[in-house]
Coordinates of C-alpha atoms in Angstrom, one line a residue:
X1 CA -15.8 6.0 5.3
X2 CA -18.3 6.9 8.0
X3 CA -17.0 6.5 11.5
X4 CA -19.0 5.2 14.4
X5 CA -20.1 2.1 16.1
X6 CA -20.0 -1.2 14.2
X7 CA -23.0 -3.4 14.0
X8 CA -23.2 -7.0 12.8
X9 CA -26.6 -8.1 11.5
X10 CA -27.3 -11.8 11.6
X11 CA -30.2 -12.4 9.3
X12 CA -32.1 -15.5 8.2
X13 CA -30.7 -14.8 4.8
X14 CA -27.0 -15.6 5.3
X15 CA -24.7 -13.1 3.6
X16 CA -23.1 -16.0 1.7
X17 CA -26.4 -16.6 -0.2
X18 CA -26.4 -12.9 -1.0
X19 CA -22.9 -13.3 -2.5
X20 CA -24.0 -16.3 -4.5
X21 CA -27.0 -14.4 -5.9
X22 CA -24.7 -11.6 -6.8
X23 CA -22.2 -13.9 -8.4
X24 CA -24.8 -15.7 -10.5
X25 CA -26.3 -12.3 -11.6
X26 CA -22.9 -10.9 -12.5
X27 CA -21.7 -14.0 -14.3
X28 CA -25.0 -14.2 -16.3
X29 CA -24.8 -10.5 -17.1
X30 CA -21.2 -10.9 -18.2
X31 CA -22.1 -13.8 -20.5
X32 CA -25.0 -11.8 -22.0
X33 CA -22.7 -8.8 -22.6
X34 CA -19.9 -10.9 -24.0
X35 CA -17.4 -10.1 -21.2
X36 CA -14.9 -12.7 -20.1
X37 CA -15.9 -14.7 -17.0
X38 CA -12.5 -14.5 -15.4
X39 CA -9.6 -12.0 -15.2
X40 CA -6.2 -11.7 -13.8
X41 CA -6.1 -10.3 -10.2
X42 CA -4.1 -7.2 -11.3
X43 CA -6.8 -6.3 -13.8
X44 CA -9.4 -5.9 -11.0
X45 CA -7.2 -4.9 -8.1
X46 CA -8.8 -2.2 -5.9
X47 CA -5.5 -0.4 -5.0
X48 CA -4.1 2.5 -6.9
X49 CA -1.1 0.5 -8.3
X50 CA 0.0 0.4 -11.9
X51 CA 1.0 -2.9 -13.4
X52 CA 3.3 -3.8 -16.2
X53 CA 4.3 -7.1 -18.0
X54 CA 1.0 -8.8 -17.2
X55 CA 1.1 -8.1 -13.5
X56 CA 4.7 -9.2 -13.0
X57 CA 5.8 -5.6 -12.2
X58 CA 3.8 -3.5 -9.7
X59 CA 4.4 0.2 -9.3
X60 CA 2.8 2.9 -7.2
X61 CA 0.4 5.5 -8.7
X62 CA 3.3 8.0 -8.9
X63 CA 5.6 5.7 -10.8
X64 CA 6.3 8.4 -13.4
X65 CA 8.7 10.0 -10.8
X66 CA 11.2 7.2 -11.6
X67 CA 11.9 9.1 -14.9
X68 CA 13.0 12.1 -12.9
X69 CA 15.1 10.0 -10.5
X70 CA 16.8 8.2 -13.4
X71 CA 17.5 11.6 -15.1
X72 CA 19.1 13.0 -11.9
X73 CA 21.4 10.0 -11.6
X74 CA 22.2 9.2 -15.2
X75 CA 22.8 12.7 -16.5
X76 CA 25.7 13.5 -14.2
X77 CA 27.1 10.0 -14.7
X78 CA 27.0 10.4 -18.5
X79 CA 28.8 13.8 -18.1
X80 CA 31.4 12.2 -15.9
X81 CA 32.0 9.3 -18.3
X82 CA 32.1 11.5 -21.4
X83 CA 34.2 14.4 -20.2
X84 CA 36.1 13.4 -17.1
X85 CA 36.7 9.7 -16.6
X86 CA 38.4 8.8 -19.9
X87 CA 40.5 11.9 -19.8
X88 CA 41.4 11.1 -16.2
X89 CA 42.3 7.5 -17.3
X90 CA 44.8 9.0 -19.8
X91 CA 46.4 11.2 -17.2
X92 CA 46.7 8.4 -14.7
X93 CA 47.8 5.8 -17.3
X94 CA 47.3 2.1 -17.6
X95 CA 46.2 -0.1 -16.0
X96 CA 44.8 1.9 -13.0
X97 CA 43.4 4.6 -15.3
X98 CA 40.8 2.2 -16.9
X99 CA 39.4 1.4 -13.5
X100 CA 38.0 4.9 -13.1
X101 CA 35.3 4.7 -15.9
X102 CA 34.7 0.9 -15.4
X103 CA 33.9 1.4 -11.7
X104 CA 31.6 4.3 -12.5
X105 CA 29.7 2.2 -15.1
X106 CA 29.4 -0.8 -12.8
X107 CA 28.0 1.3 -9.9
X108 CA 25.7 3.1 -12.2
X109 CA 24.2 -0.1 -13.6
X110 CA 23.8 -1.5 -10.1
X111 CA 22.1 1.7 -9.0
X112 CA 19.5 1.4 -11.8
X113 CA 18.9 -2.3 -11.1
X114 CA 18.2 -1.8 -7.4
X115 CA 16.0 1.2 -8.3
X116 CA 13.8 -1.0 -10.6
X117 CA 13.8 -3.8 -7.9
X118 CA 12.6 -1.2 -5.3
X119 CA 10.0 0.4 -7.5
X120 CA 8.6 -2.5 -9.5
X121 CA 8.3 -5.1 -6.7
X122 CA 5.4 -6.0 -4.4
X123 CA 6.5 -4.2 -1.2
X124 CA 4.4 -6.6 1.0
X125 CA 0.8 -5.9 0.1
X126 CA -1.7 -7.7 2.4
X127 CA -4.8 -9.0 0.6
X128 CA -8.1 -7.5 1.5
X129 CA -10.8 -9.4 3.2
X130 CA -14.2 -9.8 1.6
X131 CA -15.9 -9.1 4.9
X132 CA -14.8 -8.1 8.4
X133 CA -13.6 -10.8 10.8
X134 CA -16.3 -12.9 12.3
X135 CA -16.9 -11.7 15.9
X136 CA -17.1 -15.3 17.1
X137 CA -13.6 -16.0 15.7
X138 CA -12.4 -12.8 17.1
X139 CA -13.6 -13.7 20.5
X140 CA -12.0 -17.1 20.4
X141 CA -8.7 -15.6 19.2
X142 CA -8.8 -13.0 21.9
X143 CA -9.1 -15.6 24.6
X144 CA -6.1 -17.6 23.3
X145 CA -3.6 -14.9 22.2
X146 CA -4.5 -11.5 23.8
X147 CA -3.3 -10.2 27.1
X148 CA -5.5 -10.7 30.2
X149 CA -6.5 -7.0 30.2
X150 CA -7.5 -7.2 26.5
X151 CA -9.4 -10.4 27.0
X152 CA -11.4 -8.9 29.8
X153 CA -12.4 -5.9 27.7
X154 CA -13.2 -8.2 24.7
X155 CA -15.7 -10.1 26.9
X156 CA -17.8 -7.0 27.2
X157 CA -17.6 -6.3 23.5
X158 CA -18.8 -9.7 22.4
X159 CA -22.3 -8.9 23.7
X160 CA -22.6 -5.9 21.4
X161 CA -21.3 -7.8 18.3
X162 CA -18.8 -5.1 17.6
X163 CA -15.1 -5.2 16.7
X164 CA -12.8 -3.0 18.8
X165 CA -10.6 -0.5 16.9
X166 CA -7.4 -2.1 18.3
X167 CA -6.2 -5.4 19.6
X168 CA -3.3 -6.2 21.9
X169 CA -0.8 -8.9 20.7
X170 CA 2.5 -10.0 22.3
X171 CA 5.8 -9.4 20.4
X172 CA 8.9 -10.7 22.2
X173 CA 7.0 -10.5 25.5
X174 CA 5.8 -7.0 25.0
X175 CA 2.3 -5.8 24.3
X176 CA 1.8 -4.2 20.8
X177 CA -1.4 -2.7 19.7
X178 CA -2.6 -3.6 16.2
X179 CA -5.3 -1.5 14.5
X180 CA -8.3 -2.5 12.5
X181 CA -8.3 -1.3 8.8
X182 CA -11.8 -0.4 7.6
X183 CA -10.6 -0.2 4.0
X184 CA -9.1 -3.7 3.9
X185 CA -11.4 -5.1 6.6
X186 CA -8.7 -6.8 8.7
X187 CA -6.6 -6.3 11.8
X188 CA -3.2 -5.2 10.5
X189 CA -0.3 -7.4 11.6
X190 CA 2.4 -5.7 13.8
X191 CA 4.4 -3.1 11.9
X192 CA 1.8 -3.0 9.1
X193 CA 0.2 0.3 8.1
X194 CA -2.2 1.4 5.3
X195 CA -0.6 3.6 2.7
X196 CA -2.9 6.4 1.7
X197 CA -1.1 6.9 -1.6
X198 CA -1.3 3.3 -2.9
X199 CA -4.5 2.4 -0.9
X200 CA -3.0 -0.8 0.4
X201 CA -2.0 -2.3 3.7
X202 CA 1.8 -2.9 3.5
X203 CA 3.7 -5.3 5.8
X204 CA 6.5 -3.7 7.8
X205 CA 5.6 -0.3 6.3
X206 CA 8.5 2.1 6.3
X207 CA 7.2 5.0 4.1
X208 CA 6.0 5.8 0.7
X209 CA 9.0 7.1 -1.3
X210 CA 8.0 9.7 -4.0
X211 CA 11.5 9.3 -5.7
X212 CA 10.9 5.6 -6.5
X213 CA 7.1 5.9 -6.7
X214 CA 6.5 2.9 -4.4
X215 CA 5.8 2.0 -0.8
X216 CA 8.8 0.8 1.1
X217 CA 8.0 -2.4 3.0
X218 CA 9.1 -5.8 4.0
X219 CA 9.8 -7.2 0.5
X220 CA 11.7 -4.2 -1.0
X221 CA 13.4 -2.4 2.0
X222 CA 16.8 -4.0 1.4
X223 CA 16.8 -2.9 -2.2
X224 CA 15.8 0.6 -1.2
X225 CA 18.7 0.7 1.2
X226 CA 21.0 -0.6 -1.5
X227 CA 19.7 2.1 -3.9
X228 CA 20.3 5.1 -1.6
X229 CA 23.7 3.7 -0.4
X230 CA 24.9 3.1 -4.0
X231 CA 23.7 6.5 -5.0
X232 CA 25.6 8.0 -2.1
X233 CA 28.7 6.1 -3.1
X234 CA 28.3 7.2 -6.8
X235 CA 28.0 10.9 -5.7
X236 CA 31.2 10.7 -3.6
X237 CA 33.0 8.8 -6.3
X238 CA 32.3 11.4 -8.9
X239 CA 32.9 14.2 -6.5
X240 CA 36.3 12.8 -5.5
X241 CA 37.6 12.0 -9.0
X242 CA 36.5 15.4 -10.4
X243 CA 38.8 17.0 -7.8
X244 CA 41.6 14.6 -8.8
X245 CA 41.0 15.6 -12.4
X246 CA 41.4 19.3 -11.5
X247 CA 44.5 18.7 -9.4
X248 CA 46.2 16.7 -12.2
X249 CA 45.4 19.5 -14.7
X250 CA 47.0 22.1 -12.4
X251 CA 50.1 19.9 -12.1
X252 CA 50.3 19.2 -15.8
X253 CA 49.9 22.8 -17.0
X254 CA 51.3 24.4 -13.9
X255 CA 48.3 26.6 -13.5
X256 CA 45.9 27.7 -10.7
X257 CA 42.8 25.8 -9.7
X258 CA 40.5 28.4 -11.3
X259 CA 42.3 28.0 -14.6
X260 CA 42.0 24.2 -14.3
X261 CA 38.2 24.6 -13.7
X262 CA 38.0 26.7 -16.8
X263 CA 39.9 24.0 -18.7
X264 CA 37.4 21.3 -17.5
X265 CA 34.1 23.1 -16.7
X266 CA 32.2 19.8 -16.4
X267 CA 34.4 18.9 -13.5
X268 CA 33.5 22.1 -11.7
X269 CA 29.8 21.6 -12.4
X270 CA 29.9 17.9 -11.2
X271 CA 31.7 19.0 -8.0
X272 CA 28.9 21.4 -7.1
X273 CA 26.1 19.0 -8.1
X274 CA 27.4 16.0 -6.3
X275 CA 28.3 18.1 -3.2
X276 CA 24.6 19.1 -2.8
X277 CA 23.2 15.7 -3.8
X278 CA 25.6 13.8 -1.4
X279 CA 24.2 15.8 1.6
X280 CA 20.7 14.6 0.7
X281 CA 21.2 11.0 -0.1
X282 CA 24.1 10.7 2.3
X283 CA 22.0 11.9 5.2
X284 CA 19.2 9.5 4.1
X285 CA 21.7 6.6 4.1
X286 CA 23.0 7.5 7.5
X287 CA 19.5 7.7 8.9
X288 CA 18.4 4.4 7.5
X289 CA 21.7 2.8 8.7
X290 CA 20.7 3.8 12.2
X291 CA 17.2 2.4 11.6
X292 CA 18.6 -0.9 10.4
X293 CA 20.9 -1.3 13.4
X294 CA 18.0 -0.6 15.8
X295 CA 15.4 -2.5 13.8
X296 CA 13.0 0.5 13.4
X297 CA 11.0 1.8 10.4
X298 CA 10.7 5.4 9.5
X299 CA 7.0 5.3 10.5
X300 CA 7.8 3.8 13.9
X301 CA 10.7 6.3 14.5
X302 CA 8.5 9.3 14.0
X303 CA 5.3 7.8 15.6
X304 CA 6.5 5.8 18.6
X305 CA 9.8 7.5 19.5
X306 CA 11.6 4.5 20.7
X307 CA 14.6 6.7 21.3
X308 CA 12.8 8.5 24.2
X309 CA 13.1 5.6 26.6
X310 CA 10.2 3.5 25.2
X311 CA 11.3 -0.1 24.6
X312 CA 11.4 -1.3 21.1
X313 CA 9.9 -4.9 21.0
X314 CA 11.6 -5.6 17.6
X315 CA 15.2 -4.8 18.6
X316 CA 17.3 -8.0 18.7
X317 CA 20.7 -6.4 18.8
X318 CA 22.7 -4.6 16.1
X319 CA 24.1 -7.8 14.5
X320 CA 20.8 -9.7 14.4
X321 CA 19.0 -6.6 13.2
X322 CA 21.4 -6.2 10.2
X323 CA 21.1 -10.0 9.5
X324 CA 17.3 -9.8 9.5
X325 CA 17.3 -7.0 6.9
X326 CA 20.0 -8.2 4.5
X327 CA 20.4 -12.0 5.1
X328 CA 17.0 -13.3 5.9
X329 CA 15.1 -14.7 2.9
X330 CA 12.5 -12.4 1.3
X331 CA 9.0 -13.8 2.0
X332 CA 6.9 -14.7 -1.0
X333 CA 4.2 -12.2 -1.9
X334 CA 0.9 -12.6 -0.2
X335 CA -1.1 -11.8 -3.4
X336 CA -0.5 -13.5 -6.7
X337 CA -1.5 -10.7 -9.1
X338 CA -1.4 -13.0 -12.1
X339 CA -3.9 -15.5 -10.5
X340 CA -7.3 -15.7 -12.1
X341 CA -10.4 -14.5 -10.3
X342 CA -13.8 -15.8 -11.6
X343 CA -17.2 -14.1 -11.7
X344 CA -18.7 -17.3 -10.5
X345 CA -16.9 -16.9 -7.2
X346 CA -19.1 -15.0 -4.7
X347 CA -16.1 -13.6 -2.8
X348 CA -14.5 -12.4 -6.1
X349 CA -17.8 -10.7 -7.0
X350 CA -18.0 -8.9 -3.7
X351 CA -14.4 -7.8 -3.7
X352 CA -13.5 -7.1 -7.3
X353 CA -16.6 -7.2 -9.6
X354 CA -18.7 -4.4 -8.1
X355 CA -19.9 -2.3 -11.0
X356 CA -20.9 1.3 -11.3
X357 CA -22.5 2.6 -8.0
X358 CA -21.4 -0.5 -6.2
X359 CA -17.8 0.3 -6.9
X360 CA -18.0 3.5 -4.8
X361 CA -16.2 3.4 -1.5
X362 CA -19.0 5.4 0.1
X363 CA -21.7 2.9 -0.9
X364 CA -22.4 0.0 1.4
X365 CA -24.5 -3.0 0.3
X366 CA -25.7 -5.9 2.3
X367 CA -24.0 -8.6 0.3
X368 CA -20.6 -6.9 0.2
X369 CA -20.2 -6.0 3.9
X370 CA -20.6 -7.9 7.1
X371 CA -20.6 -4.8 9.2
X372 CA -22.1 -1.3 8.9
X373 CA -20.6 1.9 10.4
X374 CA -22.6 5.0 10.8
X375 CA -22.0 8.7 11.5
X376 CA -23.3 9.3 15.0
X377 CA -23.3 13.1 14.7
X378 CA -26.6 13.3 12.7
X379 CA -30.2 13.2 13.9
X380 CA -30.9 9.6 14.6
X381 CA -33.4 6.9 15.6
X382 CA -32.8 3.5 17.3
X383 CA -32.3 0.1 15.9
X384 CA -33.0 -3.0 18.0
X385 CA -31.0 -6.1 17.6
X386 CA -30.5 -9.2 19.8
X387 CA -27.3 -10.3 21.3
X388 CA -26.3 -14.0 21.0
X389 CA -23.6 -13.9 23.6
X390 CA -25.6 -15.6 26.4
X391 CA -28.2 -13.0 27.4
X392 CA -31.6 -12.0 26.0
X393 CA -31.3 -8.3 26.5
X394 CA -32.0 -6.2 23.5
X395 CA -29.3 -3.7 22.6
X396 CA -30.1 -0.3 21.0
X397 CA -27.6 1.5 18.8
X398 CA -28.2 5.0 17.4
X399 CA -28.2 5.2 13.6
X400 CA -28.4 8.4 11.6
X401 CA -31.9 8.7 10.1
X402 CA -30.6 10.2 6.9
X403 CA -28.3 7.1 6.4
X404 CA -31.0 4.5 6.9
X405 CA -32.4 4.8 3.4
X406 CA -28.9 4.6 1.9
X407 CA -28.2 1.4 3.9
X408 CA -31.3 -0.4 2.9
X409 CA -31.7 0.7 -0.7
X410 CA -28.0 1.1 -1.6
X411 CA -28.3 4.9 -2.3
X412 CA -30.6 4.2 -5.2
X413 CA -33.5 6.0 -3.5
X414 CA -31.7 8.5 -1.4
X415 CA -31.6 11.5 -3.7
X416 CA -28.2 10.9 -5.2
X417 CA -27.7 11.5 -8.9
X418 CA -28.1 7.9 -10.1
X419 CA -27.0 8.7 -13.6
X420 CA -23.7 10.2 -12.4
X421 CA -23.0 7.2 -10.2
X422 CA -23.9 4.7 -12.9
X423 CA -21.2 6.0 -15.1
X424 CA -18.5 5.8 -12.5
X425 CA -16.0 3.0 -13.2
X426 CA -13.4 1.4 -11.0
X427 CA -9.8 2.4 -11.5
X428 CA -8.9 -0.9 -13.1
X429 CA -12.2 -1.2 -15.1
X430 CA -12.3 -4.2 -17.3
X431 CA -15.7 -3.6 -18.8
X432 CA -14.9 -1.2 -21.6
X433 CA -15.4 2.5 -22.0
X434 CA -18.4 4.7 -21.2
X435 CA -19.5 5.6 -24.7
X436 CA -21.1 3.9 -27.7
X437 CA -22.3 0.3 -27.6
X438 CA -19.8 -0.7 -24.9
X439 CA -21.1 2.0 -22.6
X440 CA -24.7 0.9 -23.1
X441 CA -23.8 -2.7 -22.4
X442 CA -21.9 -1.6 -19.2
X443 CA -24.9 0.4 -18.0
X444 CA -27.1 -2.6 -18.7
X445 CA -24.9 -4.8 -16.4
X446 CA -24.9 -2.1 -13.8
X447 CA -28.8 -1.8 -13.9
X448 CA -29.1 -5.6 -13.4
X449 CA -26.7 -5.6 -10.4
X450 CA -28.5 -2.6 -8.9
X451 CA -31.8 -4.5 -9.2
X452 CA -30.2 -7.3 -7.1
X453 CA -29.1 -4.7 -4.6
X454 CA -32.5 -3.2 -4.2
X455 CA -34.2 -6.6 -3.9
X456 CA -31.8 -7.7 -1.2
X457 CA -32.2 -4.4 0.6
X458 CA -36.0 -4.6 0.5
X459 CA -35.9 -8.2 1.8
X460 CA -33.6 -7.3 4.7
X461 CA -35.7 -4.2 5.4
X462 CA -38.8 -6.3 5.7
X463 CA -37.3 -9.2 7.7
X464 CA -34.8 -7.7 10.0
X465 CA -36.0 -4.2 10.8
X466 CA -39.7 -4.8 11.6
X467 CA -39.1 -3.5 15.1
X468 CA -37.9 -0.1 14.0

């Protein structure tokens, strides 16, 4: 995304009408091409997530790492059950001996269940906006909720119709800065961050865990903690009882520990394996136990350094912090991925049904964006636009000359290889493959939508930029 100053163009053709035109074009094209007029949200979602069971399970793009994680857990557990636990149960005798394999099985099953709940659950994804926040709504919200210093700075920003990169909000009487996300076109709530792996804004973002292939956020953090703590317990359990097995062998056969390890080599292997693994998952469990007691996330701990004397606005005391993580009800998901989105809805067209070149993140069209950002480092000329904040002074903002044709004509006339762009599909494409009859139908739909883009761009070029 190009960085720079943000402009808001208020044209006689309201952007809502542009969305309606695009919606009617897309729906008529879909009807002509035989495509369904509505789809499930997970089928057209713009993040990099993977969905199973009709959108009921949501994973990260690296969900295949779960296979490795399961292998690292279940393989030593199977070895322990097959070669150590039942033999140890015979040496200990009934009824206590049977508790050894039963406990291992119960903890192992629990470990797998919380792993699936961590990896296959919506971590707290925040839905994207169709367009950036309305500057007028932002100005009203700034007057009512922001700090006095932020309200004063916002008053100057209203005249330029731009959105500041950060806002100040109060959390427990302390000022916390929230950032604007250009990808999701929203001001992130406190403790929210955009995950570059999943390409989603996640509420109370902790980190993206490659071992579970999912973001760790507000809705799955407790399951993540249960997963690492149960894995730590399982490692220590296997480690301890493998030592017990070797000691009982030495007592039974009156031999040395080395001879006992030769008699049960699996016990020796599991002792070494669980010793190394326990250091890793045990250290991770200890670190997150500290984070829970102080009400921090991994992201906040490394970025804000509350331990260095900076006050943590979310810390409510150890007992309340623990209760917040483990006893508070889990909020419902903000996005219903099984909900239907229709091609007759202008907002759905703008957010989900952009085809071909329109699906590119680098392409900006007038009916899918309410703001435009430009790279100020290039050779530029000036655009005039009028402020509506109470004065009649014309504001001038520098715009890169090489970008202007891309903005007005949607990259269709800017020298870009149009054939290469027209064959690019969204990640969750629902319009068939790129070859054969399906590919020709898809390109036909793309050409029709591109025609709408060029027409809208030409209209806005003639009506809004006459002063350039």
